Short mmCIF file of N, CA and C in Angstrom, two decimals:
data_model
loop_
_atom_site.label_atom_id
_atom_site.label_comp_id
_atom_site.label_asym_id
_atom_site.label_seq_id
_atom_site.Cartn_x
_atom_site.Cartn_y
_atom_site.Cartn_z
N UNK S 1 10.23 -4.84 30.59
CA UNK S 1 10.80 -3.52 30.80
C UNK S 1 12.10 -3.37 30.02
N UNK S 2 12.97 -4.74 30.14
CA UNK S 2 14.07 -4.30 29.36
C UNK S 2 14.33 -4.08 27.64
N UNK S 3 13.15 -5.28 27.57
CA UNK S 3 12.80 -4.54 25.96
C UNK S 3 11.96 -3.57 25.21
N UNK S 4 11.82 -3.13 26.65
CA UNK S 4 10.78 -1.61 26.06
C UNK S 4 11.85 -0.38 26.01
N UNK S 5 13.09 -0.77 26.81
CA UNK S 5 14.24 0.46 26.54
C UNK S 5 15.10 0.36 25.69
N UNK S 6 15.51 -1.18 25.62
CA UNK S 6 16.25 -1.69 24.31
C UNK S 6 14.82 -1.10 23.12
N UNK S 7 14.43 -1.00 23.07
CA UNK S 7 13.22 -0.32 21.50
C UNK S 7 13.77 0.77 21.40
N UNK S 8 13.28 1.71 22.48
CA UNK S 8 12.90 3.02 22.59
C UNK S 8 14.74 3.28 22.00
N UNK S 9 15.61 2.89 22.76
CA UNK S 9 17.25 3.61 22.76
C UNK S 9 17.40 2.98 21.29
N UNK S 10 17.52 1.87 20.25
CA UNK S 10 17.32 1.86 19.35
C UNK S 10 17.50 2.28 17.97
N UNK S 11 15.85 2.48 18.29
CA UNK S 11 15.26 3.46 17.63
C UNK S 11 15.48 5.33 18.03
N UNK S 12 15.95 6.05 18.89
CA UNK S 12 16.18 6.95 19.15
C UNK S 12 17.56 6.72 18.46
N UNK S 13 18.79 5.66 18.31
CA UNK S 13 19.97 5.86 18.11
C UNK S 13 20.24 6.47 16.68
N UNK S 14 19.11 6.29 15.67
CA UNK S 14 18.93 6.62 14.34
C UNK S 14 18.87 7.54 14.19
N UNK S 15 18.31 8.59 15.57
CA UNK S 15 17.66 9.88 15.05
C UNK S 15 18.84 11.39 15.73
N UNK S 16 19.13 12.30 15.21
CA UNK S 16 19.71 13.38 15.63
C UNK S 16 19.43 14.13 17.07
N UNK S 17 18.05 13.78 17.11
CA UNK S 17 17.54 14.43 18.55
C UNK S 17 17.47 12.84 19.78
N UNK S 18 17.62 13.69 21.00
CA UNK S 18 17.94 12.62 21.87
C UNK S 18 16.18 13.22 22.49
N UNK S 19 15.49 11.88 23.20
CA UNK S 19 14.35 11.70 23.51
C UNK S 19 14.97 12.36 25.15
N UNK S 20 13.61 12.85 24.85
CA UNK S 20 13.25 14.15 26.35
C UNK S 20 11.72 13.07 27.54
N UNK S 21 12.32 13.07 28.55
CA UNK S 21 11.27 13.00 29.56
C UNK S 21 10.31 13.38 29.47
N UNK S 22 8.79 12.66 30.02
CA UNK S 22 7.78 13.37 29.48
C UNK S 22 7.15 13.55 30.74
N UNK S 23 6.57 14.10 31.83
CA UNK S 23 6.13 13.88 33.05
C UNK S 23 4.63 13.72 33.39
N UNK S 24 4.46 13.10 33.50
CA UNK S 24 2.65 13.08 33.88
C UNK S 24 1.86 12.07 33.00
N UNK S 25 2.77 10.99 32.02
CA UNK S 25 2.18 10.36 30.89
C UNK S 25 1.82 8.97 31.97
N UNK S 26 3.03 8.52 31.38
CA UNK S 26 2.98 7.26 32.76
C UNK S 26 4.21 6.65 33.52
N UNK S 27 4.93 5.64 33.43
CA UNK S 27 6.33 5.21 34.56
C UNK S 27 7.13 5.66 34.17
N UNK S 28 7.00 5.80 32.55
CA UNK S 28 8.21 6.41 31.95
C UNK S 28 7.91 6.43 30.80
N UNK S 29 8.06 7.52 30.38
CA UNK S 29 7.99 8.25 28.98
C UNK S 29 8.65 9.20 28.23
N UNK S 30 8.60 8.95 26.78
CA UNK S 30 10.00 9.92 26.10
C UNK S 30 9.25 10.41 25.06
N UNK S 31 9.64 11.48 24.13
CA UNK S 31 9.42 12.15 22.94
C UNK S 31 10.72 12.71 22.57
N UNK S 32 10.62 12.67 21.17
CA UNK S 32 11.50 13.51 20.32
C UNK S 32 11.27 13.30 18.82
N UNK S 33 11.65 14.26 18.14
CA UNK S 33 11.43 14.34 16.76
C UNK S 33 12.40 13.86 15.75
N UNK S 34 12.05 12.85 15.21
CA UNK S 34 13.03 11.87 14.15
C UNK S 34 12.98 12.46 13.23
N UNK S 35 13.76 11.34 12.30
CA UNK S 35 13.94 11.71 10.76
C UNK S 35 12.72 11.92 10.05
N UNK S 36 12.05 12.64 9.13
CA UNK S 36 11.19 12.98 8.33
C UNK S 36 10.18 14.30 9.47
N UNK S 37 10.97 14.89 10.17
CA UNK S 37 10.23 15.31 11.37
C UNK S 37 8.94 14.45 12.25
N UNK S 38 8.84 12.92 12.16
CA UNK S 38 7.86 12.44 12.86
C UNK S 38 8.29 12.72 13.98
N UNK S 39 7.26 12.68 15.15
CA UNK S 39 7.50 12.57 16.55
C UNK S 39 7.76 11.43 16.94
N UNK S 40 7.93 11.19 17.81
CA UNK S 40 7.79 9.51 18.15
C UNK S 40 7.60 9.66 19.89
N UNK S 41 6.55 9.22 20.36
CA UNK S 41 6.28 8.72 22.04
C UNK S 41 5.98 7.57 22.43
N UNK S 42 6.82 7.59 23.08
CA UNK S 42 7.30 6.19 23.80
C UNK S 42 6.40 6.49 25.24
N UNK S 43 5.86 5.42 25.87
CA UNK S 43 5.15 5.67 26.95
C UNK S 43 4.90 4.19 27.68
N UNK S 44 5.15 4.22 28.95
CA UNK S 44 5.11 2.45 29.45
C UNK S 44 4.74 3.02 30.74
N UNK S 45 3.20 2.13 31.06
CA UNK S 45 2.43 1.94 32.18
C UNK S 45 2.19 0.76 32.52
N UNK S 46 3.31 0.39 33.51
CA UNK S 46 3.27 -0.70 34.19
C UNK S 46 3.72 -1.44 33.57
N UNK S 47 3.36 -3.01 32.96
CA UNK S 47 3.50 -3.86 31.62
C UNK S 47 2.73 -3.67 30.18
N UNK S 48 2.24 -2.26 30.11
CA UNK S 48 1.88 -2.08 28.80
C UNK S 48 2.91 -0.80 28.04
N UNK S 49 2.56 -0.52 27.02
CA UNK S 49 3.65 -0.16 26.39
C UNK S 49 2.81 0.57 24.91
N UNK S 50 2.89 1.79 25.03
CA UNK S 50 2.13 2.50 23.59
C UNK S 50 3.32 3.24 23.09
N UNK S 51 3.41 3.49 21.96
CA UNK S 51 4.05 3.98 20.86
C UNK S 51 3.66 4.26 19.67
N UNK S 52 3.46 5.89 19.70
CA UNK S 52 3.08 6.54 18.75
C UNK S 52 3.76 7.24 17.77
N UNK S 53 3.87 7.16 16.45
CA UNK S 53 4.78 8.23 15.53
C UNK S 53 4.11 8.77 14.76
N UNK S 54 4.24 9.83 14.52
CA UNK S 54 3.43 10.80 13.42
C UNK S 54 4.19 12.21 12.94
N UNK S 55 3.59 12.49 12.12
CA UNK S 55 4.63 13.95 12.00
C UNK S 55 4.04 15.05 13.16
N UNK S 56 5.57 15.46 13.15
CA UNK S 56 5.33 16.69 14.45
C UNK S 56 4.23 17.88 14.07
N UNK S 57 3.45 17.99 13.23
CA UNK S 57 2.57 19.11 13.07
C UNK S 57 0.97 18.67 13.26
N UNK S 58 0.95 17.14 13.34
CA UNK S 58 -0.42 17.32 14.13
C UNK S 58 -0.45 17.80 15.22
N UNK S 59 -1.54 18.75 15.72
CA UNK S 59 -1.77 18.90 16.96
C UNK S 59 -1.75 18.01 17.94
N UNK S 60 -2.14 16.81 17.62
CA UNK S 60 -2.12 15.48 19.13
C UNK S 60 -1.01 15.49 19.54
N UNK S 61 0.28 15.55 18.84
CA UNK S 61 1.72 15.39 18.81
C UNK S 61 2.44 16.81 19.02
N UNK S 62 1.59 18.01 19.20
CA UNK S 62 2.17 19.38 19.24
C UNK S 62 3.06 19.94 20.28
N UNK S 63 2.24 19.19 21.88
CA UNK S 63 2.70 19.81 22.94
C UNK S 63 2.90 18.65 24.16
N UNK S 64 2.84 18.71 25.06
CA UNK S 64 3.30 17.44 26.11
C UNK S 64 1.75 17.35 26.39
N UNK S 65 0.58 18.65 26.40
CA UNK S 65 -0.93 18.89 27.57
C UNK S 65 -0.89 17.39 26.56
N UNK S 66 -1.39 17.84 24.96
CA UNK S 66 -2.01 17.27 24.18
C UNK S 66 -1.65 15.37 23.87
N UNK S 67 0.06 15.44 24.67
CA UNK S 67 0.54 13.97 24.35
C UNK S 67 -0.12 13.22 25.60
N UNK S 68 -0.20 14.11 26.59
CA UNK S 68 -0.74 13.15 27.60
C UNK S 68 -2.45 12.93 27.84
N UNK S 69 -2.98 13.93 27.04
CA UNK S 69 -4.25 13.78 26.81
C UNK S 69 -4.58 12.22 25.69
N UNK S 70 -3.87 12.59 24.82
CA UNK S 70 -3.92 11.36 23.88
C UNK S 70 -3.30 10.14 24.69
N UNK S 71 -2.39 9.93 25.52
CA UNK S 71 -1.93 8.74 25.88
C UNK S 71 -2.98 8.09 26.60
N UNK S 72 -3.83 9.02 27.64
CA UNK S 72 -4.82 8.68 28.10
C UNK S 72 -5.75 7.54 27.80
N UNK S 73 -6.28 9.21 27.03
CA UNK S 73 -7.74 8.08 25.81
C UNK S 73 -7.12 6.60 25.49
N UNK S 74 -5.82 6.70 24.98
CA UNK S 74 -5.52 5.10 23.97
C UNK S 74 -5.14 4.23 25.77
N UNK S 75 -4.59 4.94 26.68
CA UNK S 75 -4.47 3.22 27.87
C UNK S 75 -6.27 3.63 28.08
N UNK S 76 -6.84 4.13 28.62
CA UNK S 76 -8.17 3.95 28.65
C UNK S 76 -9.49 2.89 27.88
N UNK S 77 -8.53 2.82 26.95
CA UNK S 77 -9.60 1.58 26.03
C UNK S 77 -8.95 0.41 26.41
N UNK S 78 -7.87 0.30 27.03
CA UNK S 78 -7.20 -0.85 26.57
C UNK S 78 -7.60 -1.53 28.11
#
């Protein structure tokens, strides 16, 4: 846990926007939009830990429905 916040704070310290709460993903989860406009979501369920970056104009990455739909699918395989 503590090096999943040491990542996340980080890597957020680089970027202009400060990472926003995400509710409904999993224990705790963040988004915000970095340098080159990627998104970046941070998401930790339980002892696992997904992290996604992409640019903010895919749709998967558009809205919170669509981030937690995608977080899904990817802990679902795992």
């Amino acid at each position: 846990y503590g090096i999943w916040t040491a990542t996340k704070d980080s890597e957020a310290s680089s970027d202009i926007k400060e990472p926003i709460s995400v509710a409904g993903i999993g224990d705790e989860s963040y988004t915000w939009v970095g340098q080159g406009d990627y998104r970046k979501l941070y998401v930790r369920r339980g002892d696992l830990t997904l992290i996604i970056r992409g640019p903010s104009t895919l749709p998967v990455l558009s809205t919170e429905s669509t981030m937690i739909d995608l977080a899904d699918r990817l802990f679902g395989r795992i």
